[in-house]
């Protein structure tokens, strides 16, 4: 039994090495340019050995994408416990940026790399809020709408979801591309940009936005207070 | 003279064909995977002929990037004429999304493709608002700050510029990647998302945001009016 378990663990380790190598290659060179041989070379396997784990490149990319969506879903695990949907949406935005910063290659694979169509049809994920981040986002927006928290003219939950996603994706994507832009642009910390993004979008979306640092036009000497 | 002019025009035509082919290849396959031979093949030239126009791949990519930034700058030509900086920023956002939609390959090259460091150091562009879109954006944000239009706690013009840029980049980038996401996500029109993005970000950033469709908590029967 011990020996079977050990062999099983070795198999899992190898599988993970292959997946990590494949992710890096897909992200760096693009899906089309990657061959099973390149992946094998990177983990120092023979091409034959790699086929014992994955029957072809398509199965490999599907597994990488599945694993990475799962990882993103786990990153959002605590969001579902927040009752207030606006608070949950802000927490989700911050968590999304944190994921992009911690796992830039996972992020690039999921949201910045052209992948074959087949990876978009993982039926076990689609619409399941614990595996499908977009579904979770839509559920939260829908909940906020049902509670009458957004402006009355906002009735399309997916429109609002895509707006919020775009705001965070823009920060994450520019931040990841930033080393290339270093010569020109000193990109500000993603976390601070994300907090301001959430705050400002909510100021426009909410029916009754909370107090602002400078709501009154008066020129009082009091220092403006930043909301969290 | 007529013959010299004609030859010059033919030369320019060929040059443009090469640049267009190179852009498409860089965007589709990534900079590293593209060779001068591949570009030559795409325009049905001999590799020798292409070297008469560009001495190497680096010169070629620098020229594509230069041309594309110029095109983006021209797209913003009318923005400088708008006196009100907030109006100018909204117009710039809309124009940016329009550019991304009309010229997706140009957009992908400039903002979604990993390019060699050298393309980031085009000294004739850097800081020139008519050639450097980021500089134009910063100038407008700075102008709005000088006029006291933004919240008092917002003092870093680049922070605000990057926030606005991120909002629009997120929409443009997700929209461009959208065909891949079709199975799951029906992406809403970029123009509508962009208008809402501008509106909401300004609602949070401005010291005195303009009236909202539903500012009062009263349940009056009047239809909410959308701001342009």
Coordinates of C-alpha atoms in Angstrom, one line a residue:
Chain A
X1 CA 0.0 0.0 0.0
X2 CA 2.8 2.4 1.0
X3 CA 4.5 1.8 -2.3
X4 CA 1.3 2.4 -4.3
X5 CA 0.6 5.6 -2.5
X6 CA 4.2 6.8 -3.1
X7 CA 3.9 6.0 -6.8
X8 CA 0.6 7.8 -6.9
X9 CA 2.1 10.9 -5.3
X10 CA 5.1 10.8 -7.7
X11 CA 2.6 10.6 -10.5
X12 CA 0.7 13.7 -9.1
X13 CA 4.0 15.6 -8.7
X14 CA 5.0 14.9 -12.3
X15 CA 1.5 15.9 -13.5
X16 CA 1.8 19.2 -11.6
X17 CA 5.3 19.9 -13.1
X18 CA 3.9 19.3 -16.6
X19 CA 1.0 21.6 -15.9
X20 CA 3.2 24.4 -14.5
X21 CA 5.6 24.1 -17.5
X22 CA 2.7 24.1 -19.9
X23 CA 1.2 27.2 -18.3
X24 CA 4.4 29.1 -18.6
X25 CA 4.9 28.1 -22.2
X26 CA 1.3 29.0 -23.2
X27 CA 1.6 32.4 -21.6
X28 CA 5.1 33.2 -22.9
X29 CA 4.8 31.8 -26.4
X30 CA 1.1 31.6 -27.1
X31 CA -0.9 28.4 -27.3
X32 CA -0.3 27.8 -31.0
X33 CA 3.5 27.9 -30.7
X34 CA 3.7 25.3 -28.0
X35 CA 4.2 21.7 -28.8
X36 CA 4.0 18.6 -26.5
X37 CA 7.8 18.2 -27.2
X38 CA 8.5 21.7 -25.9
X39 CA 6.6 21.0 -22.7
X40 CA 8.5 17.7 -22.4
X41 CA 11.8 19.4 -22.9
X42 CA 11.0 22.0 -20.2
X43 CA 10.3 19.3 -17.6
X44 CA 13.1 17.1 -18.9
X45 CA 10.9 14.2 -20.0
X46 CA 10.8 12.3 -23.1
X47 CA 7.8 13.2 -25.4
X48 CA 6.6 9.6 -24.8
X49 CA 6.5 10.0 -21.0
X50 CA 4.4 13.1 -21.3
X51 CA 1.7 11.3 -23.3
X52 CA 1.2 8.9 -20.4
X53 CA -0.3 11.9 -18.6
X54 CA -2.0 13.9 -21.3
X55 CA -3.2 12.5 -24.6
X56 CA -2.7 15.7 -26.5
X57 CA -2.1 19.5 -26.2
X58 CA -5.8 20.2 -26.1
X59 CA -6.3 17.9 -23.1
X60 CA -3.3 19.6 -21.5
X61 CA -4.6 23.1 -21.9
X62 CA -8.0 22.1 -20.7
X63 CA -6.5 20.7 -17.5
X64 CA -4.4 23.9 -17.0
X65 CA -7.4 26.1 -17.4
X66 CA -9.6 23.9 -15.2
X67 CA -7.0 24.0 -12.4
X68 CA -6.5 27.7 -12.7
X69 CA -10.2 28.5 -12.6
X70 CA -10.4 26.3 -9.5
X71 CA -7.5 28.2 -7.9
X72 CA -9.3 31.5 -8.6
X73 CA -12.5 30.1 -7.2
X74 CA -10.7 29.0 -4.0
X75 CA -9.3 32.6 -3.8
X76 CA -12.9 33.8 -3.7
X77 CA -14.0 31.2 -1.1
X78 CA -14.6 33.8 1.7
X79 CA -16.6 36.2 -0.5
X80 CA -19.8 34.0 -0.4
X81 CA -19.9 34.5 3.4
X82 CA -20.3 38.3 3.2
X83 CA -24.0 39.2 3.4
X84 CA -23.9 42.7 2.0
X85 CA -23.5 42.4 -1.7
X86 CA -21.8 45.8 -2.2
X87 CA -19.2 44.8 0.5
X88 CA -18.8 41.4 -1.2
X89 CA -18.3 43.1 -4.6
X90 CA -15.5 45.3 -3.2
X91 CA -13.9 42.3 -1.5
X92 CA -14.1 40.3 -4.7
X93 CA -12.4 43.1 -6.6
X94 CA -9.6 43.3 -4.1
X95 CA -9.3 39.6 -4.1
X96 CA -9.2 39.5 -7.9
X97 CA -6.3 41.9 -8.0
X98 CA -4.5 40.0 -5.2
X99 CA -4.8 36.8 -7.3
X100 CA -3.4 38.6 -10.4
X101 CA -0.5 39.9 -8.3
X102 CA 0.3 36.6 -6.6
X103 CA -0.2 34.4 -9.7
X104 CA 0.6 36.5 -12.7
X105 CA 1.0 33.5 -15.0
X106 CA -2.3 32.0 -14.0
X107 CA -3.9 35.4 -14.5
X108 CA -2.3 35.8 -17.9
X109 CA -3.4 32.3 -19.0
X110 CA -7.0 32.8 -17.9
X111 CA -7.6 36.4 -19.0
X112 CA -4.8 37.6 -21.3
X113 CA -3.9 34.6 -23.5
X114 CA -5.7 33.5 -26.6
X115 CA -6.8 29.9 -26.0
X116 CA -8.6 27.4 -28.1
X117 CA -12.4 27.5 -28.0
X118 CA -12.7 24.2 -26.3
X119 CA -11.4 25.6 -23.0
X120 CA -14.4 27.9 -22.9
X121 CA -16.7 25.0 -22.7
X122 CA -16.1 23.4 -19.4
X123 CA -19.6 22.4 -18.6
X124 CA -18.8 21.5 -15.0
X125 CA -17.8 25.1 -14.4
X126 CA -20.3 27.2 -16.3
X127 CA -22.7 29.0 -14.1
X128 CA -21.4 27.4 -10.9
X129 CA -20.5 30.4 -8.7
X130 CA -17.9 28.5 -6.7
X131 CA -16.0 27.5 -9.9
X132 CA -17.0 30.2 -12.3
X133 CA -15.9 33.7 -11.1
X134 CA -18.1 35.5 -13.6
X135 CA -21.1 33.6 -12.3
X136 CA -20.3 34.6 -8.8
X137 CA -19.9 38.3 -9.9
X138 CA -23.3 38.2 -11.6
X139 CA -25.0 36.6 -8.6
X140 CA -23.6 39.4 -6.3
X141 CA -24.7 42.1 -8.8
X142 CA -28.1 40.5 -9.1
X143 CA -28.5 40.4 -5.3
X144 CA -27.6 44.1 -5.0
X145 CA -30.2 44.9 -7.7
X146 CA -32.9 42.9 -5.9
X147 CA -32.2 44.8 -2.7
X148 CA -32.6 48.1 -4.7
X149 CA -29.1 49.2 -4.0
X150 CA -28.2 50.3 -7.6
X151 CA -29.6 53.1 -9.6
X152 CA -33.1 52.4 -10.9
X153 CA -32.0 52.7 -14.5
X154 CA -29.5 49.8 -14.1
X155 CA -31.5 46.7 -14.8
X156 CA -29.0 44.5 -16.7
X157 CA -26.9 42.6 -14.1
X158 CA -24.4 41.4 -16.7
X159 CA -23.8 45.0 -17.9
X160 CA -22.9 46.0 -14.3
X161 CA -20.9 42.9 -13.8
X162 CA -18.9 43.5 -16.9
X163 CA -18.3 47.1 -15.9
X164 CA -16.9 46.1 -12.5
X165 CA -14.8 43.3 -14.1
X166 CA -13.4 45.7 -16.7
X167 CA -12.3 48.1 -14.1
X168 CA -10.3 45.4 -12.2
X169 CA -9.1 43.7 -15.3
X170 CA -7.7 47.0 -16.6
X171 CA -5.6 47.5 -13.5
X172 CA -4.4 43.8 -13.3
X173 CA -3.6 43.7 -17.0
X174 CA -1.7 47.0 -17.2
X175 CA 0.1 46.1 -13.9
X176 CA 1.3 42.8 -15.4
X177 CA 2.4 44.4 -18.7
X178 CA 4.1 47.1 -16.7
X179 CA 7.7 45.9 -16.6
X180 CA 7.6 46.6 -20.4
X181 CA 6.4 50.1 -19.8
X182 CA 8.8 50.9 -17.0
X183 CA 10.8 53.4 -19.0
X184 CA 7.8 55.6 -19.5
X185 CA 5.3 54.8 -16.8
X186 CA 5.7 54.3 -13.1
X187 CA 2.6 52.2 -12.4
X188 CA 1.0 52.9 -9.1
X189 CA 0.2 50.0 -6.6
X190 CA -2.6 47.8 -7.9
X191 CA -4.2 47.6 -4.5
X192 CA -4.5 51.4 -4.1
X193 CA -5.9 51.7 -7.7
X194 CA -8.3 48.9 -7.0
X195 CA -9.7 50.5 -3.8
X196 CA -10.2 53.8 -5.7
X197 CA -11.8 51.9 -8.6
X198 CA -14.3 50.2 -6.4
X199 CA -15.1 53.3 -4.5
X200 CA -15.6 55.4 -7.6
X201 CA -17.6 52.9 -9.5
X202 CA -19.9 52.5 -6.5
X203 CA -20.2 56.3 -6.2
X204 CA -21.8 56.2 -9.7
X205 CA -23.7 52.9 -9.5
X206 CA -25.3 53.1 -6.1
X207 CA -28.7 54.7 -5.6
X208 CA -27.5 56.3 -2.4
X209 CA -23.8 56.4 -2.4
X210 CA -22.2 56.8 1.1
X211 CA -20.7 60.1 2.2
X212 CA -17.8 61.5 0.2
X213 CA -14.6 63.1 1.5
X214 CA -15.7 66.4 0.1
X215 CA -19.4 66.4 -0.5
X216 CA -20.0 70.0 0.5
X217 CA -18.7 72.8 -1.7
X218 CA -17.8 74.8 1.4
X219 CA -14.1 75.7 1.8
X220 CA -13.8 74.6 5.4
X221 CA -10.3 74.0 6.7
X222 CA -11.1 70.4 7.9
X223 CA -8.9 67.8 6.4
X224 CA -10.7 65.5 4.0
X225 CA -11.1 62.0 5.3
X226 CA -10.6 59.1 3.0
X227 CA -13.2 56.4 3.2
X228 CA -11.7 52.9 3.6
Chain B
X1 CA 10.4 63.3 -62.1
X2 CA 7.1 61.4 -62.6
X3 CA 9.0 58.1 -62.6
X4 CA 10.9 58.9 -59.5
X5 CA 7.7 59.9 -57.7
X6 CA 6.0 56.7 -58.8
X7 CA 8.9 54.6 -57.6
X8 CA 8.9 56.4 -54.3
X9 CA 5.1 55.7 -54.0
X10 CA 5.7 52.0 -54.8
X11 CA 8.4 52.0 -52.2
X12 CA 6.0 53.5 -49.6
X13 CA 3.3 51.0 -50.5
X14 CA 5.6 48.1 -50.0
X15 CA 6.8 49.5 -46.8
X16 CA 3.2 49.7 -45.5
X17 CA 2.4 46.2 -46.6
X18 CA 5.4 45.0 -44.6
X19 CA 4.4 46.9 -41.6
X20 CA 0.8 45.6 -41.8
X21 CA 2.0 42.0 -42.1
X22 CA 4.5 42.4 -39.3
X23 CA 1.8 43.9 -37.0
X24 CA -0.5 41.0 -37.7
X25 CA 2.2 38.4 -37.0
X26 CA 3.5 40.1 -33.8
X27 CA 0.0 40.2 -32.5
X28 CA -1.0 36.7 -33.5
X29 CA 2.3 34.8 -32.7
X30 CA 4.1 37.1 -30.3
X31 CA 7.2 39.1 -31.1
X32 CA 9.7 36.4 -30.3
X33 CA 8.2 33.8 -32.7
X34 CA 8.2 36.1 -35.7
X35 CA 11.1 36.1 -38.1
X36 CA 12.0 38.4 -40.9
X37 CA 11.4 35.4 -43.2
X38 CA 7.9 34.9 -41.9
X39 CA 7.1 38.6 -42.6
X40 CA 8.6 38.3 -46.1
X41 CA 6.6 35.1 -46.8
X42 CA 3.4 36.9 -45.7
X43 CA 3.9 39.7 -48.2
X44 CA 5.3 37.3 -50.8
X45 CA 8.7 38.9 -50.8
X46 CA 12.1 37.4 -50.8
X47 CA 13.9 37.8 -47.4
X48 CA 16.5 39.8 -49.2
X49 CA 13.9 42.3 -50.5
X50 CA 12.5 43.0 -47.0
X51 CA 16.0 43.9 -45.7
X52 CA 16.1 46.8 -48.2
X53 CA 13.3 48.3 -46.1
X54 CA 14.2 47.3 -42.6
X55 CA 17.7 46.3 -41.4
X56 CA 16.3 43.9 -38.8
X57 CA 13.3 42.8 -36.8
X58 CA 14.0 45.3 -34.1
X59 CA 13.9 48.2 -36.6
X60 CA 10.7 46.8 -38.0
X61 CA 8.9 46.6 -34.6
X62 CA 10.0 50.1 -33.7
X63 CA 8.6 51.4 -36.9
X64 CA 5.2 49.5 -36.4
X65 CA 5.0 50.9 -32.8
X66 CA 5.9 54.4 -33.9
X67 CA 3.3 54.4 -36.6
X68 CA 0.6 52.9 -34.3
X69 CA 1.2 55.5 -31.6
X70 CA 1.0 58.2 -34.3
X71 CA -2.3 56.8 -35.4
X72 CA -3.6 56.8 -31.9
X73 CA -2.4 60.3 -31.4
X74 CA -4.2 61.4 -34.6
X75 CA -7.4 59.7 -33.2
X76 CA -7.1 62.1 -30.3
X77 CA -6.5 65.2 -32.4
X78 CA -9.8 66.9 -31.5
X79 CA -9.4 66.3 -27.8
X80 CA -6.9 69.1 -27.3
X81 CA -9.5 71.6 -28.5
X82 CA -11.9 70.9 -25.7
X83 CA -11.4 73.5 -23.0
X84 CA -13.2 71.7 -20.1
X85 CA -10.8 69.0 -18.9
X86 CA -13.5 66.7 -17.6
X87 CA -15.3 66.8 -20.9
X88 CA -12.0 66.2 -22.6
X89 CA -11.3 63.2 -20.4
X90 CA -14.7 61.6 -21.2
X91 CA -14.2 62.3 -24.9
X92 CA -10.7 60.8 -24.7
X93 CA -12.1 57.7 -23.1
X94 CA -14.7 57.3 -25.8
X95 CA -12.2 57.9 -28.5
X96 CA -9.8 55.4 -27.0
X97 CA -12.5 52.7 -27.1
X98 CA -13.4 53.7 -30.6
X99 CA -9.7 53.2 -31.7
X100 CA -9.6 49.8 -30.0
X101 CA -12.8 48.7 -31.9
X102 CA -11.7 50.1 -35.3
X103 CA -8.1 48.9 -35.1
X104 CA -8.0 45.9 -32.9
X105 CA -4.6 44.8 -34.2
X106 CA -3.1 48.2 -33.6
X107 CA -4.6 48.1 -30.1
X108 CA -3.4 44.6 -29.4
X109 CA 0.1 45.6 -30.5
X110 CA 0.3 48.7 -28.4
X111 CA -1.4 47.5 -25.2
X112 CA -1.7 43.8 -25.2
X113 CA 1.5 42.4 -26.7
X114 CA 4.8 41.8 -25.1
X115 CA 7.3 43.9 -27.1
X116 CA 11.1 44.3 -26.7
X117 CA 12.2 47.0 -24.3
X118 CA 13.6 49.2 -27.1
X119 CA 10.1 50.0 -28.4
X120 CA 9.5 51.7 -25.0
X121 CA 12.2 54.2 -25.6
X122 CA 11.1 56.3 -28.5
X123 CA 12.5 59.6 -27.3
X124 CA 10.7 61.7 -30.0
X125 CA 7.4 60.5 -28.5
X126 CA 7.9 60.5 -24.7
X127 CA 6.1 63.3 -23.0
X128 CA 4.8 64.9 -26.2
X129 CA 1.0 65.0 -25.7
X130 CA 0.3 64.9 -29.4
X131 CA 2.3 61.6 -29.9
X132 CA 2.2 60.1 -26.4
X133 CA -1.4 59.3 -25.4
X134 CA -0.4 58.8 -21.7
X135 CA 1.2 62.3 -21.6
X136 CA -2.0 63.8 -23.0
X137 CA -4.1 61.9 -20.4
X138 CA -1.8 63.2 -17.6
X139 CA -2.0 66.8 -18.9
X140 CA -5.8 66.7 -18.8
X141 CA -5.9 65.2 -15.3
X142 CA -3.4 67.8 -14.2
X143 CA -5.5 70.6 -15.7
X144 CA -8.6 69.3 -13.9
X145 CA -6.6 69.3 -10.6
X146 CA -5.4 72.8 -11.1
X147 CA -8.9 73.9 -11.6
X148 CA -9.9 72.2 -8.3
X149 CA -12.3 69.8 -10.0
X150 CA -11.2 66.6 -8.3
X151 CA -11.5 65.7 -4.7
X152 CA -9.0 67.4 -2.5
X153 CA -7.3 64.2 -1.4
X154 CA -6.5 63.3 -5.0
X155 CA -3.1 65.0 -5.6
X156 CA -1.2 62.4 -7.7
X157 CA -2.2 63.1 -11.4
X158 CA -0.6 59.9 -12.6
X159 CA -2.6 57.9 -10.1
X160 CA -5.9 59.3 -11.5
X161 CA -4.6 59.0 -15.1
X162 CA -3.8 55.3 -14.5
X163 CA -7.2 54.8 -12.9
X164 CA -9.0 56.2 -15.9
X165 CA -6.8 54.4 -18.3
X166 CA -7.4 51.1 -16.5
X167 CA -11.1 51.5 -16.7
X168 CA -11.0 51.9 -20.5
X169 CA -8.3 49.4 -21.0
X170 CA -10.3 46.8 -19.2
X171 CA -13.3 47.3 -21.5
X172 CA -11.2 47.4 -24.7
X173 CA -9.1 44.3 -23.7
X174 CA -12.0 42.1 -22.6
X175 CA -14.0 43.2 -25.7
X176 CA -11.1 42.2 -28.0
X177 CA -10.7 38.8 -26.2
X178 CA -14.4 38.3 -26.3
X179 CA -14.8 36.1 -29.3
X180 CA -12.9 33.5 -27.2
X181 CA -15.3 34.0 -24.4
X182 CA -18.5 33.9 -26.5
X183 CA -19.6 30.5 -25.2
X184 CA -19.9 31.9 -21.7
X185 CA -20.2 35.6 -21.9
X186 CA -22.3 37.9 -24.1
X187 CA -20.1 41.0 -23.8
X188 CA -22.1 44.3 -23.8
X189 CA -21.3 47.1 -26.3
X190 CA -18.0 48.8 -25.5
X191 CA -19.4 52.2 -26.1
X192 CA -22.2 51.8 -23.5
X193 CA -19.8 50.3 -21.0
X194 CA -17.3 53.1 -21.7
X195 CA -20.0 55.8 -21.1
X196 CA -21.0 54.3 -17.8
X197 CA -17.3 53.8 -16.8
X198 CA -16.6 57.5 -17.4
X199 CA -19.7 58.6 -15.6
X200 CA -19.2 56.4 -12.6
X201 CA -15.5 57.2 -12.2
X202 CA -16.2 60.9 -12.4
X203 CA -19.0 60.5 -9.8
X204 CA -16.3 59.3 -7.4
X205 CA -13.4 61.5 -8.5
X206 CA -15.1 64.9 -8.8
X207 CA -15.4 67.3 -5.9
X208 CA -18.9 68.2 -7.0
X209 CA -20.3 65.5 -9.2
X210 CA -23.2 66.6 -11.4
X211 CA -26.8 65.5 -10.7
X212 CA -27.5 61.8 -10.7
X213 CA -30.5 60.1 -12.2
X214 CA -31.7 59.1 -8.8
X215 CA -30.0 61.3 -6.2
X216 CA -33.1 61.6 -4.0
X217 CA -34.4 58.6 -2.1
X218 CA -38.0 59.6 -2.9
X219 CA -40.1 57.2 -4.8
X220 CA -41.4 59.7 -7.3
X221 CA -42.9 58.3 -10.5
X222 CA -40.7 60.4 -12.8
X223 CA -38.5 58.4 -15.1
X224 CA -34.8 58.5 -14.3
X225 CA -32.8 60.5 -16.9
X226 CA -29.5 59.1 -18.1
X227 CA -26.7 61.6 -18.4
X228 CA -25.0 61.5 -21.8

